Coordinates of C-alpha atoms and ligand atoms in Angstrom, one line a residue:
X5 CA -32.7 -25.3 -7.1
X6 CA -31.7 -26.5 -10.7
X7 CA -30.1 -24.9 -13.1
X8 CA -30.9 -23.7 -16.7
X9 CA -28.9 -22.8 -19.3
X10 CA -26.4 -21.0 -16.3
X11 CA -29.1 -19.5 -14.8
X12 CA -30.5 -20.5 -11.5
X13 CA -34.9 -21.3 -12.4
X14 CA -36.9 -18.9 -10.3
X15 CA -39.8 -21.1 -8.8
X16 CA -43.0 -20.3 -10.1
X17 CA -43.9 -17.0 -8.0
X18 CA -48.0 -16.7 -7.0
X19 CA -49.6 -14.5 -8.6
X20 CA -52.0 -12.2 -6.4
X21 CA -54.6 -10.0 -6.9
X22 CA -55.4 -7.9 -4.0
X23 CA -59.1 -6.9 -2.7
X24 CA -59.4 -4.5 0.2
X25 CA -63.1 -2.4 1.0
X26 CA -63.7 1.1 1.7
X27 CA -65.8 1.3 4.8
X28 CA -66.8 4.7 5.6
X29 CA -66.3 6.1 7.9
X30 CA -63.3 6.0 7.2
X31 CA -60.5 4.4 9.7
X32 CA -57.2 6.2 9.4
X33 CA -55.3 4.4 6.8
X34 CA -57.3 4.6 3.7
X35 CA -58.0 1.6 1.5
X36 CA -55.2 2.9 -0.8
X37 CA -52.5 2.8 2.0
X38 CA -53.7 -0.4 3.4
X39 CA -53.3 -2.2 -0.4
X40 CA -50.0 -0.6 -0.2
X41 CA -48.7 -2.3 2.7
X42 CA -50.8 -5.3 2.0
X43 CA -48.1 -5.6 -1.4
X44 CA -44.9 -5.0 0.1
X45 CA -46.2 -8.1 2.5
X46 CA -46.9 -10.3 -1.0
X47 CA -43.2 -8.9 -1.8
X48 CA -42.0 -10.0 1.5
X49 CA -43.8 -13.4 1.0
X50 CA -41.6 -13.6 -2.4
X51 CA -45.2 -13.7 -4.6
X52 CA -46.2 -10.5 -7.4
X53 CA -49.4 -8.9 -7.1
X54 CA -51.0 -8.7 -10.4
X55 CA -53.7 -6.5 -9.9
X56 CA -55.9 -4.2 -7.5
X57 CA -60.0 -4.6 -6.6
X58 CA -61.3 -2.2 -4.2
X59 CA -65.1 -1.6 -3.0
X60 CA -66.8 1.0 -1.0
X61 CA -69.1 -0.3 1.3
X62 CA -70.6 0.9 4.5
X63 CA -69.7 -2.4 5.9
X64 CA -68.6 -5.9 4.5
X65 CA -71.5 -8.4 3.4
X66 CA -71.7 -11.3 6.2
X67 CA -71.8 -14.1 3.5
X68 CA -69.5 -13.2 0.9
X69 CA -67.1 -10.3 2.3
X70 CA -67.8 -7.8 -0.5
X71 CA -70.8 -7.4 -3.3
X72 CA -71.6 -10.9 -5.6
X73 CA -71.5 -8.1 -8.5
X74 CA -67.8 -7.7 -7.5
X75 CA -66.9 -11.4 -7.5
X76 CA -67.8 -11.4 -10.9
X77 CA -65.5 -9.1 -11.5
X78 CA -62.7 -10.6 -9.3
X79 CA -62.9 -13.6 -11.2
X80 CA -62.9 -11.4 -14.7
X81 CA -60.0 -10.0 -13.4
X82 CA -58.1 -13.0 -11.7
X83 CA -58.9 -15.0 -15.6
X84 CA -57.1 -11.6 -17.3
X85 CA -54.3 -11.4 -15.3
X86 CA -54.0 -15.6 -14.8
X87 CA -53.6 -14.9 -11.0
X88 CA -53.4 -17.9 -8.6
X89 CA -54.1 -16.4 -5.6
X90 CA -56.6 -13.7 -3.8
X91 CA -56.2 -11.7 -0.8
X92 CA -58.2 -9.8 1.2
X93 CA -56.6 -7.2 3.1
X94 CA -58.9 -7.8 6.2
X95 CA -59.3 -11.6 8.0
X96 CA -62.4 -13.2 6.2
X97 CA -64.5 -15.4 8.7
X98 CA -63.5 -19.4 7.4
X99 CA -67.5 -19.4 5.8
X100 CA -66.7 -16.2 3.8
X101 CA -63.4 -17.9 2.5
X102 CA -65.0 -21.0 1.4
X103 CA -67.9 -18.8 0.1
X104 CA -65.7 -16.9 -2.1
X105 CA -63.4 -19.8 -2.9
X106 CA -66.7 -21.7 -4.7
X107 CA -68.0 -18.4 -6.2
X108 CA -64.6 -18.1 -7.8
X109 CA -65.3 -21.5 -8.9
X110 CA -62.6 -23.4 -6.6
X111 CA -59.9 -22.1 -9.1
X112 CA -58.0 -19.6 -7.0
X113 CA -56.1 -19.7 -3.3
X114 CA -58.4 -17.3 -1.6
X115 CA -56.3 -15.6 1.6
X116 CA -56.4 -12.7 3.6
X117 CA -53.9 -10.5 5.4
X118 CA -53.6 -12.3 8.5
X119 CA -52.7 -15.6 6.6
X120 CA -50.0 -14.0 4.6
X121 CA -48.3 -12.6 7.7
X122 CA -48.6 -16.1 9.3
X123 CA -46.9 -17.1 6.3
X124 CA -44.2 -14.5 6.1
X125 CA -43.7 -15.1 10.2
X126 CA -43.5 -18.8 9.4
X127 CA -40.2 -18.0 6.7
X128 CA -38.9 -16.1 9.4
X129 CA -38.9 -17.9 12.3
X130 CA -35.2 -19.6 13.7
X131 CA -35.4 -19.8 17.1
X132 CA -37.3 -23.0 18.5
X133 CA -39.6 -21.0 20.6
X134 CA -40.4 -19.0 17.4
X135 CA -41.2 -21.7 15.2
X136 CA -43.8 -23.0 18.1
X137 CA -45.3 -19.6 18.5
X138 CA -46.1 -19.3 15.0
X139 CA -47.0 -22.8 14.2
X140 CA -49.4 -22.2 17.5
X141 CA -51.1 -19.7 15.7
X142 CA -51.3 -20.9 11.8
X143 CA -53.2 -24.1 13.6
X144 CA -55.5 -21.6 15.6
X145 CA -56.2 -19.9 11.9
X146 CA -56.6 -23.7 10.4
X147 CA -58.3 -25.0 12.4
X148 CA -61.9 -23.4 11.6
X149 CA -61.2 -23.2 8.4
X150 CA -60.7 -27.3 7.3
X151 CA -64.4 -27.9 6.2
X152 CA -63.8 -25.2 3.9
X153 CA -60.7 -27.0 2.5
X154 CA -62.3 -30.4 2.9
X155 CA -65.2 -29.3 0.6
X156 CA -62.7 -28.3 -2.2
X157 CA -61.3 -31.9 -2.5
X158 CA -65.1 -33.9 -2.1
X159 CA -66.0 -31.5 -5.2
X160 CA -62.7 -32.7 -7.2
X161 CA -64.1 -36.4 -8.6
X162 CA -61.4 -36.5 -10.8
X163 CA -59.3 -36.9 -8.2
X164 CA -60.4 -40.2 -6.5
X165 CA -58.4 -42.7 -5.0
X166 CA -57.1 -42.2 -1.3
X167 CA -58.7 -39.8 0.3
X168 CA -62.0 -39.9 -1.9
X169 CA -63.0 -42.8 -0.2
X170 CA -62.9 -41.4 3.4
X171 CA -66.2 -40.3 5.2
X172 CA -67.2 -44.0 6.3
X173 CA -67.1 -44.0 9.9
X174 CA -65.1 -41.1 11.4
X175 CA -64.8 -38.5 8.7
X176 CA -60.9 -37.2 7.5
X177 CA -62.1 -33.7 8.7
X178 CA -62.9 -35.5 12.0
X179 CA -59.5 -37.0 11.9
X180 CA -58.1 -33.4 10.7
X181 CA -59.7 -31.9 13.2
X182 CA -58.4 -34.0 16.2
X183 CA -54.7 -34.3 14.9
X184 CA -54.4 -30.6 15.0
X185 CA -56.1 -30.5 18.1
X186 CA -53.5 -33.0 19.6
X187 CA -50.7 -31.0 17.7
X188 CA -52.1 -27.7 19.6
X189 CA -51.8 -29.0 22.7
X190 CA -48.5 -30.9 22.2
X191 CA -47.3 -27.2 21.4
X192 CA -49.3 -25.5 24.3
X193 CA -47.3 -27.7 26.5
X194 CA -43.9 -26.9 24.8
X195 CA -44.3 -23.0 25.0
X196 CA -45.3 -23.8 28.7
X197 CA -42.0 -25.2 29.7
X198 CA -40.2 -22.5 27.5
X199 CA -42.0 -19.7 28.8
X200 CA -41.1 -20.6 32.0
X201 CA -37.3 -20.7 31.3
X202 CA -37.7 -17.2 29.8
X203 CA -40.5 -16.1 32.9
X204 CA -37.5 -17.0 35.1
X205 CA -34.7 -15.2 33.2
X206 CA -36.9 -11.8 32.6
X207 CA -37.8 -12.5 36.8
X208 CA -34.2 -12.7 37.6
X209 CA -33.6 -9.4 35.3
X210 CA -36.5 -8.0 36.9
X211 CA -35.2 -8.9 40.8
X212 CA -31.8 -7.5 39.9
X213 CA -33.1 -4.4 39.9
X214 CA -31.5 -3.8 36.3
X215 CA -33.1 -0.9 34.3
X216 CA -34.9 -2.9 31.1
X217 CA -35.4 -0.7 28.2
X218 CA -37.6 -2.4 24.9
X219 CA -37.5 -1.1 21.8
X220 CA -40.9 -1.4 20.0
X221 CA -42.3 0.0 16.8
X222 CA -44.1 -0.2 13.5
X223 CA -41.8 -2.7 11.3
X224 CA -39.0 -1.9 9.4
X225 CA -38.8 0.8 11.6
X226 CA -34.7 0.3 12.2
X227 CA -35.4 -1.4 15.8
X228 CA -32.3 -4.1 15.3
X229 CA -30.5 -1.3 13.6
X230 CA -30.8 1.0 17.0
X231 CA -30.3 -1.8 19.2
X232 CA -26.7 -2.6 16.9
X233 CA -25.4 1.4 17.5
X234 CA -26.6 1.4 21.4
X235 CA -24.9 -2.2 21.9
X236 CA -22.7 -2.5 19.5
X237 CA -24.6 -5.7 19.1
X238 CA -24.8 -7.9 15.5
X239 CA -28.9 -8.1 15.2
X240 CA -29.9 -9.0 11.9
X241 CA -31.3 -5.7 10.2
X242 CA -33.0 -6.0 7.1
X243 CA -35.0 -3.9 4.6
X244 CA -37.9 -6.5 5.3
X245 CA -41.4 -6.8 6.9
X246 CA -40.7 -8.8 10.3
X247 CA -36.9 -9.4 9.8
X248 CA -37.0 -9.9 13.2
X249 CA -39.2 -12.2 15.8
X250 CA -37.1 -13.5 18.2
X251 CA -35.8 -10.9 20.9
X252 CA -32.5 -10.2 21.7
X253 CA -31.3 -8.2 24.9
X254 CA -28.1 -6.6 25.7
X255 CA -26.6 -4.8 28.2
X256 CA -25.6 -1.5 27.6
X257 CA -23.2 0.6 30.3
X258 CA -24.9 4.2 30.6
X259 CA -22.5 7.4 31.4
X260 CA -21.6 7.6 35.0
X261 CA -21.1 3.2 35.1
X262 CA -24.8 2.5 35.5
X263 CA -25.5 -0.8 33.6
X264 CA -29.0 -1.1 32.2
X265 CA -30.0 -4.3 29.4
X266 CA -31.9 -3.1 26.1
X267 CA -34.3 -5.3 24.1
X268 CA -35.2 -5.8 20.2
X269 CA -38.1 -7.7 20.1
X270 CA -40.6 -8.3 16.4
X271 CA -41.9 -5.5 14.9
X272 CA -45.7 -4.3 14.8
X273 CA -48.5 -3.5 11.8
X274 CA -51.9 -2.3 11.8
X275 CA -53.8 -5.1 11.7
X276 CA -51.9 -7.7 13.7
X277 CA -53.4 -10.7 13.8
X278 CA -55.3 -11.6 17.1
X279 CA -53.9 -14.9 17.1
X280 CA -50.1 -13.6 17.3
X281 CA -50.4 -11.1 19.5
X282 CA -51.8 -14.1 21.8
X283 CA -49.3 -16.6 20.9
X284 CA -46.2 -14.5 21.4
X285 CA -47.4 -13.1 24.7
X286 CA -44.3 -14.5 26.1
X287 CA -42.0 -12.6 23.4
X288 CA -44.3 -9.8 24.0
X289 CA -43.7 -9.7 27.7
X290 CA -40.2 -8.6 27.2
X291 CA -42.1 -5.1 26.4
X292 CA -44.6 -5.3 29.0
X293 CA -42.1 -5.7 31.4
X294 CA -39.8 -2.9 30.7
X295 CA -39.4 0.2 32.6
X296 CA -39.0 1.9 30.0
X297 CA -39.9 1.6 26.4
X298 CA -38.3 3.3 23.2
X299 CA -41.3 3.8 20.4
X300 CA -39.2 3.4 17.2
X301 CA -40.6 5.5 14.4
X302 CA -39.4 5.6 10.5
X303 CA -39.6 9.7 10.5
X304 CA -39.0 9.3 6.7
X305 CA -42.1 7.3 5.9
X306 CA -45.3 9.2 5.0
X307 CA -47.3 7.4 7.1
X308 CA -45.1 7.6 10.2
X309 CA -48.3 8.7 12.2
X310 CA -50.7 6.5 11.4
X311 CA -48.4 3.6 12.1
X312 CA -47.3 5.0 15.8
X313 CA -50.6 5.1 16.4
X314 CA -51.0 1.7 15.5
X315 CA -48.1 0.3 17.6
X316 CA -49.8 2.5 20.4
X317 CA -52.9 0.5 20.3
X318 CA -50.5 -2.9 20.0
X319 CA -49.2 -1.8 23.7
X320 CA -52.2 -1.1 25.3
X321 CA -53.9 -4.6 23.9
X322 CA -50.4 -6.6 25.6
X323 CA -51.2 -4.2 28.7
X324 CA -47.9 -1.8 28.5
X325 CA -49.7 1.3 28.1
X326 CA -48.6 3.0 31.4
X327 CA -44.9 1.9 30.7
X328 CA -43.1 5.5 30.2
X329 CA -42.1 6.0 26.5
X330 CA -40.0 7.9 24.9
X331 CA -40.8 8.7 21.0
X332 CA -37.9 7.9 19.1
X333 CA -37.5 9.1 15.2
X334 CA -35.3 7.4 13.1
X335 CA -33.9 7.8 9.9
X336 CA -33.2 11.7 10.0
X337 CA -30.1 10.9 7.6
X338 CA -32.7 10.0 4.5
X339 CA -34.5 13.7 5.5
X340 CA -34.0 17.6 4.5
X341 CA -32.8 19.6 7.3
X342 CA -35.9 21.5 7.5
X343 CA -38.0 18.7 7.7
X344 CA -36.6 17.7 9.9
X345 CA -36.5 20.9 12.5
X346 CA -40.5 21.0 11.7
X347 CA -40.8 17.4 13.4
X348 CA -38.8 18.4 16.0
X349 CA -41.0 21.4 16.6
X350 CA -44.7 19.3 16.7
X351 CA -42.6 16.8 18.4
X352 CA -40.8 18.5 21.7
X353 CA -40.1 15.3 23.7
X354 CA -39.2 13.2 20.8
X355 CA -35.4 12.6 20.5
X356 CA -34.3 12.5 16.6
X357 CA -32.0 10.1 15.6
X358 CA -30.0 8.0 12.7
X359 CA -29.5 4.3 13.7
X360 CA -27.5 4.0 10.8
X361 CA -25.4 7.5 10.5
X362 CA -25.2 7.4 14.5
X363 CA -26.5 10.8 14.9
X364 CA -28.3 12.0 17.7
X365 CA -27.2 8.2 19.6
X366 CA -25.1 9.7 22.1
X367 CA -28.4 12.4 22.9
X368 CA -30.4 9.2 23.2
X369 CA -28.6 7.7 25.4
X370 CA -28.4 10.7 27.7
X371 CA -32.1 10.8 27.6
X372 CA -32.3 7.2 28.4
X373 CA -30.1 8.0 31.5
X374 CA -31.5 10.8 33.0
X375 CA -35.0 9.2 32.8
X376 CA -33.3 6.0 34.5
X377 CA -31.9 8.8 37.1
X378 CA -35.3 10.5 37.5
X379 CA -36.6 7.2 39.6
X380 CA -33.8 7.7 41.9
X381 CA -33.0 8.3 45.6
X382 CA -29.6 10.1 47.0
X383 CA -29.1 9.5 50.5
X384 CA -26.3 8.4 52.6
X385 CA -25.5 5.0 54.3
X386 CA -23.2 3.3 56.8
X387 CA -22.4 -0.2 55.9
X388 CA -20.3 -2.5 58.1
X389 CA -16.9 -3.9 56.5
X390 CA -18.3 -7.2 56.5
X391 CA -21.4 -5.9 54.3
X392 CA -18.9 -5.9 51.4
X393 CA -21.5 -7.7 48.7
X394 CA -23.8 -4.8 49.4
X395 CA -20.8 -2.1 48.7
X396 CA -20.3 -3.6 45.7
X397 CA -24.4 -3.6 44.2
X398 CA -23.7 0.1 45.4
X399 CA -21.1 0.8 42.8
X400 CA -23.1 -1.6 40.1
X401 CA -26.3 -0.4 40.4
X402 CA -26.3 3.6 41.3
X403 CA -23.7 6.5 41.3
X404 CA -21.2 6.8 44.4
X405 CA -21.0 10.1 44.7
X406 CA -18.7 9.9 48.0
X407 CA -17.7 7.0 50.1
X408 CA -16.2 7.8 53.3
X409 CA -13.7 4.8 55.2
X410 CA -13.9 5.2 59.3
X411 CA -13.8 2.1 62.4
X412 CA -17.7 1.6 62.2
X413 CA -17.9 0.8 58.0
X414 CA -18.1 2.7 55.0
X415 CA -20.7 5.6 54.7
X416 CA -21.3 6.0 51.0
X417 CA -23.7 8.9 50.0
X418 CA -25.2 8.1 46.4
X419 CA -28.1 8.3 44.1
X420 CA -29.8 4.7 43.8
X421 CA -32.3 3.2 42.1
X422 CA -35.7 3.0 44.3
X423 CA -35.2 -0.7 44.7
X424 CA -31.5 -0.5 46.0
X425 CA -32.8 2.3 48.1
X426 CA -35.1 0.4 49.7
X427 CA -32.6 -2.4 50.5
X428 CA -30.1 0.0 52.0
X429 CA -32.6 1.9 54.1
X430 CA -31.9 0.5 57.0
X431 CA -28.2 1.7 56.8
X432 CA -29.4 5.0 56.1
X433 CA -27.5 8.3 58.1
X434 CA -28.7 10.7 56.1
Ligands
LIG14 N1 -31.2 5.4 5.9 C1 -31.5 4.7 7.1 N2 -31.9 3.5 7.1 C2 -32.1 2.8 8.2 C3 -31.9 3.5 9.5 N3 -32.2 2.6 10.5 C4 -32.6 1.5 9.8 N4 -32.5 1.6 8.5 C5 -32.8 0.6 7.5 O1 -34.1 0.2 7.6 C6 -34.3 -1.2 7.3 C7 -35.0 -1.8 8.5 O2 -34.2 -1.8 9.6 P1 -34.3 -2.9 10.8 O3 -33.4 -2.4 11.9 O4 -34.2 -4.3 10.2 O5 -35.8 -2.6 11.2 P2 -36.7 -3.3 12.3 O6 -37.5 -2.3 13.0 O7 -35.8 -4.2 13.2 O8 -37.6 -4.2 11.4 P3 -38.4 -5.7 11.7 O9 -37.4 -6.5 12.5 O10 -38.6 -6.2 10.3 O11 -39.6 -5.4 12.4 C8 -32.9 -1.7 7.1 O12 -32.7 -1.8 5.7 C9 -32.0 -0.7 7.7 O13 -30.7 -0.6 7.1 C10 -31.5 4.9 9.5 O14 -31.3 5.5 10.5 N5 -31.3 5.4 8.2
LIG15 MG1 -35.7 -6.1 13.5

């Protein structure tokens, strides 16, 4: 970054114009909402959006998205406010893009939602397996969509030179087409072996018998925020769409000695891409795999409903619908008092929390405990001295309530979790 006149220069930021449709009937979040959110990603993505262009349709035109009548008047617009770049708060099929793209007469970026959170995911990316998983997906979005692109530069004479000359013998979109292909598989192959490395450390959670709790929820919900008060853990936690995408888990030691781990994993939004959602399956796993999960709602936002219905539907399409949950509102500290005693009343099972303040952590917890508890089994077994190992996954796993010494062994009478149970059934005296 250089420096002018002692201040840093601010790179160009795109300029965006934002076009979502009305469809009656109407979804839940109404096209109003949707634009909303669609911004504060454009914010996130570090671009300004310039302007607004809604249409009410009973259903989007195949060809061209919305009316030809309102492309005239996106482009009117887009001259007016000298935008560089359009986007459509719905995923255009590649021939609508490059439709719209030559009807706006090849001047402006034309994008929807889904490539702007690839973009945004792509910033925010560290972790090796990250970066794969989204470049997996922004190839899977490319990839249909290079004739479009490769049209744009045929059209641009001016240009000439390298590139203009292609097309004899194997086409560059040919040649496009094969190196992404190639790159796609390359990175297939990669997330294999990595998925397998993380396969075997959720399988050896899972075959400990440790109690796995996820945390999942709309983003910006205060997930990594939770997971630092339960843990005392150092996630980053940021007032930012997908701050996080890499999950973290940490053990936390539950009242009574019982040791469970918890999990933070990347944040969901109506409208996830298909493509993510099937390129993080592996991330996603750590939620499908939990026994329980936490939904993490921001009680404070106005559309708090609307969005845990959205990260509902995002848990039944990765398959962890019959997982039990526990509703989870954070952010009571930014809420009146009597607010928030009317949630609590159209919300009985919900537990009502501050990640930030702490309040209502310790209540969590003891929910999170008893539920662990409600799986489990008391009984009483005699273990030989020699069966000291198993004594031991006694004390770590469930709660001794009594452990009696005597010349046979130890009997120890406790509540256990159903798969210690089951290992120490044959021991069983009572
Ligand atoms: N006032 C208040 N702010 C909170 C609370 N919990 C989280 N926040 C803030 O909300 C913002 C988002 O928190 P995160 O923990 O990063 O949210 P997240 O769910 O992990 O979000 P993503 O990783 O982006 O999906 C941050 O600015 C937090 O400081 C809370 O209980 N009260
Ligand atoms: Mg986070």
């Amino acid at each position: 970054m250089g420096i002018r006149q002692g201040y840093p220069v601010q790179p160009e930021r795109e300029r965006c114009i934002l076009v979502g449709v009305d469809v009656t009937p109407r979804g839940e979040w109404s096209v109003d909402e949707s634009l909303d959110e669609l911004e504060r990603l454009v914010e996130t993505d570090d671009a300004v959006c310039v302007g607004r262009l809604t249409q009410r349709l009973a259903s989007p035109y195949p060809k061209t998205f919305i009316g030809t009548g309102k492309i005239d008047e996106l482009r009117e617009l887009a001259e007016a406010t000298e935008a560089t770049t359009v986007i459509f708060d719905d995923e255009l099929s590649p021939s609508q893009q490059s439709n719209i793209e030559r009807m706006l007469g090849q001047k402006y970026k034309v994008l929807d939602r889904t490539a702007l959170i690839l973009d945004i995911f792509g910033q925010h990316a560290t972790t090796h397996e990250g970066m794969l998983q989204v470049q997996m997906a922004q190839l899977q979005y490319l990839y249909p969509r290079l004739r479009g692109m490769w049209a744009h530069l045929a059209k641009d004479k001016t240009r000439g030179g390298i590139g203009s000359r292609f097309g004899q013998g194997e086409s560059q979109l040919e040649v496009d087409r094969r190196l992404i292909r190639d790159r796609m598989s390359v990175i297939r192959r990669d997330l294999a072996k990595i998925s397998q490395n993380r396969d075997v450390q959720r399988k050896g959670r899972v075959e400990s018998q440790t109690y796995r709790v996820a945390l999942a929820g709309y983003t910006n919900a205060g997930k990594s925020t939770l997971i630092n008060a339960l843990t005392g853990s150092d996630v980053l936690e940021q007032d930012l769409l997908f701050a996080t995408l890499d999950p973290t888990t940490r053990a936390l030691e539950l009242p009574g000695g019982r040791n469970i781990v918890v999990t933070d994993t990347v944040g969901f939004i109506q409208k996830l891409p298909t493509t993510l959602v099937e390129s993080f399956k592996s991330t996603l796993a750590e939620v499908s795999d939990a026994n329980l999960i936490l939904t993490v709602v921001d009680a404070h936002d106005e559309h708090s409903d609307k969005q845990l219905g959205a990260v509902n539907d995002v848990l039944e399409e990765i398959g962890a619908s019959t997982i039990p949950r526990v509703i989870v509102y954070n952010k009571v500290d930014l809420m009146e008092p009597d607010d928030v005693d009317a949630m609590r009343e159209r919300h009985p099972d919900a537990i009502f929390i501050s990640a930030k303040t702490g309040a209502g952590i310790d209540a969590l917890i003891a929910g999170i405990a008893e539920i662990a508890a409600s799986r489990d089994v008391t009984g009483a077994y005699r273990i030989a001295y020699h069966d000291a190992k198993l004594v031991d996954l006694c004390h770590e796993r469930g709660n001794v309530i009594e452990q009696v010494y005597d010349e046979a062994g130890i009997t120890i009478t406790l509540t256990a979790p159903p798969e210690l149970a089951s290992m120490l059934e044959r021991y069983r005296v009572s």
